[in-house]
Every structure is written in structure tokens, then in C-alpha cells.
């Protein structure tokens, strides 16, 4: 359920609970003043309290009152108790049965909130018949009966109108939030495209322009630069439309990859189903990857590293692997520096880092968020 609609529903349930609470306070006051020596009256109050507890416990668990608990309240609190008060509770006048009848208003309100339109109408009719019969049994005046039935009907009508209004406002607010989120996502995608366009302008287009202007394309420096730009283009093309949600982490990691490539390290990067992560998480992961790639460049004895980024159910896993010297016993400096720098960054964001390697088999650095 949408957030605003859920809040509207919660507000209506709270209002209904407070309405029932006011009736319970009136009932307790009436019993204490006039019928405190009648055990049946206290038993009736206990039944109302128990029924109300069941109703609102179910409402809290489900988020809204279930039909069966609403019918339980209508049948017990609204329909059965007036006859119990007359038959065993000593109610023989309208004043002595009034507190029981008062509870019908909150039962009617609850019915309009928890039942569909036809079922709610049926419940209201049942309450009207029951309460009219109860007042006739104690020989109440016609004016008293009419006023009470009018109050019962309008309790239902007001609750229905309020519930309709709150749901409508919640739906409209949720729709406005959805439009705002969609617009923000569109702005983010546009900004991402502009960022890629600028990167292409500063890299691939600059290289092609230099070659077209007469730079010798056969030199080793130009060939290496072309290879880097081709790798960047390949990774950019592989970012399909269904991976746009992970553009934040893609952009941050690409900066790390291109930084390593500018220092002479060849990086083969693959991205799969990138999740959407907060900007600070993406930045911290990219910093950790930068350090891992720097470690390959400085200590692995190889000019090639492999970066694999995957997402699964909102979890992000980044692996940096090389096929260099590996972790050689007795030479802890590289591993120690990597462990301190990368582990520290991952701990700060609630992630985890695992470093694995063996002599001659390279090193694997795996970053996970959340840890």
C-alpha cells in the first residue's frame, strides 16, 4: 500500500478507536453511578472491552479491520448487548439502557470503515432494528428512539464520508509523490547522459580528433589510448536500459577504472544487474575499488586486472581479481596496506571486504554491501 494512503487509513482507524473509547468511558461512568452492584453490567462492560481489544488488535496487525472482526463487533457490541441489558441487566428504562445503546454509534462507524458498501448497509440496518427494538422494550419515548436512530445513522454517514475523503486525499498525494519521483528519476537519467556525453567528448572524441588532425596512430602511446577508449565505449554500450537503476554505482566505479587505466593498468570490467545504492555508498565502494586497483598496479606484477560488479536483491558485490604474484608468506606489506585501507572504508558503510590469494595464483578482493 502507498505511504499516504496507509497514513490515511491509520488516521481513520485511530479516529474510530477514539470514538469507541469515548463510549466506553461513558459506559463505565454510567455503571459506576447507577448499576455498580449488578454483576451483569460489569460482565457486559468486560465483553465490550474484550471485543474492542480483538477488533483493534486485528486492525493493528493487518493495517485495517478485517470483515470478520467488524461483524463480531456489530453482532456482540451493537446487537446482542441491548437484549442482554434488558433480559438480565435490569434495564427497564431508557436511562438504564442508554450507555449500551451508545455503543451502537461506534459499531456503525466501524462497519463503514471495515466493510464493503453493501455489507456496511446491512450492518447499519441490523443495528437500527436492534436498537429500535431495545428502546421499545424499555418503553422509551418516540423522541428518544428517533434521536438515537438519527445519531446512529449519522455516525455511519460521517464516518463513511470522512473515510472516503481521507482515502481520496491519500491517493492523490501518492499519485503526486509518484510523479515527483518519476520526474526526479528522469532528471537523474538526463544528468547521467550529459555526464557520459562529456566523458565521450573529453576522451573518445578528443582521441579521434587528434588522429584526424595528423597525430601518428601507429605509436604505442596512441594505440594504448585507443585501447582504453574502446574498452570504455564497450562498457558503456553494455549498460542496457534495464540497468539504469544502477547508474550511480556505475559512474562511480567507472571513474575508478579510468583512473587506473590512465596510470597504465589494463582493466576488464563487467557490470551485471546493478542495484540502486545511495550516493555515499557508491562513492565509498569506488574509493575501495581504486585502492584495490592501485594495489594490483603496485604489487601484483601484472598489468591486467578484472573487475566484476553484480547486484542481487539490493545487495552489491564487487570483485577485483588479478593473476599476479599472489599473497606470498612473509611479504605482508601489500596485503596489510590493502586490508587497512579497504577494510576500513567498508566497515564505515556497513559493508565487508574479503581478501584471498595464494603464491603464484593472484589476489581476489571481494567487497559486499550490506556486509
PDB file of N, CA and C in Angstrom, residues 29-38 95:
ATOM      1  N   UNK A  29     -18.733   5.115  33.421  1.00  0.00           N
ATOM      2  CA  UNK A  29     -19.291   6.129  34.323  1.00  0.00           C
ATOM      3  C   UNK A  29     -20.732   5.812  34.693  1.00  0.00           C
ATOM      4  N   UNK A  30     -21.529   5.358  33.703  1.00  0.00           N
ATOM      5  CA  UNK A  30     -22.936   5.037  33.974  1.00  0.00           C
ATOM      6  C   UNK A  30     -23.064   3.856  34.926  1.00  0.00           C
ATOM      7  N   UNK A  31     -22.262   2.830  34.725  1.00  0.00           N
ATOM      8  CA  UNK A  31     -22.335   1.653  35.599  1.00  0.00           C
ATOM      9  C   UNK A  31     -21.900   2.011  37.016  1.00  0.00           C
ATOM     10  N   UNK A  32     -20.830   2.794  37.145  1.00  0.00           N
ATOM     11  CA  UNK A  32     -20.355   3.176  38.472  1.00  0.00           C
ATOM     12  C   UNK A  32     -21.390   4.003  39.222  1.00  0.00           C
ATOM     13  N   UNK A  33     -22.121   4.845  38.550  1.00  0.00           N
ATOM     14  CA  UNK A  33     -23.069   5.732  39.217  1.00  0.00           C
ATOM     15  C   UNK A  33     -24.389   5.051  39.552  1.00  0.00           C
ATOM     16  N   UNK A  34     -24.875   4.167  38.671  1.00  0.00           N
ATOM     17  CA  UNK A  34     -26.240   3.676  38.844  1.00  0.00           C
ATOM     18  C   UNK A  34     -26.361   2.161  38.979  1.00  0.00           C
ATOM     19  N   UNK A  35     -25.408   1.369  38.490  1.00  0.00           N
ATOM     20  CA  UNK A  35     -25.597  -0.080  38.446  1.00  0.00           C
ATOM     21  C   UNK A  35     -24.356  -0.844  38.908  1.00  0.00           C
ATOM     22  N   UNK A  36     -23.620  -0.234  39.836  1.00  0.00           N
ATOM     23  CA  UNK A  36     -22.358  -0.852  40.254  1.00  0.00           C
ATOM     24  C   UNK A  36     -22.559  -2.182  40.973  1.00  0.00           C
ATOM     25  N   UNK A  37     -23.737  -2.441  41.493  1.00  0.00           N
ATOM     26  CA  UNK A  37     -23.989  -3.681  42.238  1.00  0.00           C
ATOM     27  C   UNK A  37     -24.560  -4.786  41.365  1.00  0.00           C
ATOM     28  N   UNK A  38     -24.645  -4.574  40.075  1.00  0.00           N
ATOM     29  CA  UNK A  38     -25.182  -5.590  39.163  1.00  0.00           C
ATOM     30  C   UNK A  38     -24.020  -6.249  38.400  1.00  0.00           C
ATOM     31  N   UNK A  95     -33.080   5.400  30.459  1.00  0.00           N
ATOM     32  CA  UNK A  95     -31.848   5.886  31.087  1.00  0.00           C
ATOM     33  C   UNK A  95     -30.902   4.744  31.447  1.00  0.00           C
TER      34      UNK A  95
END
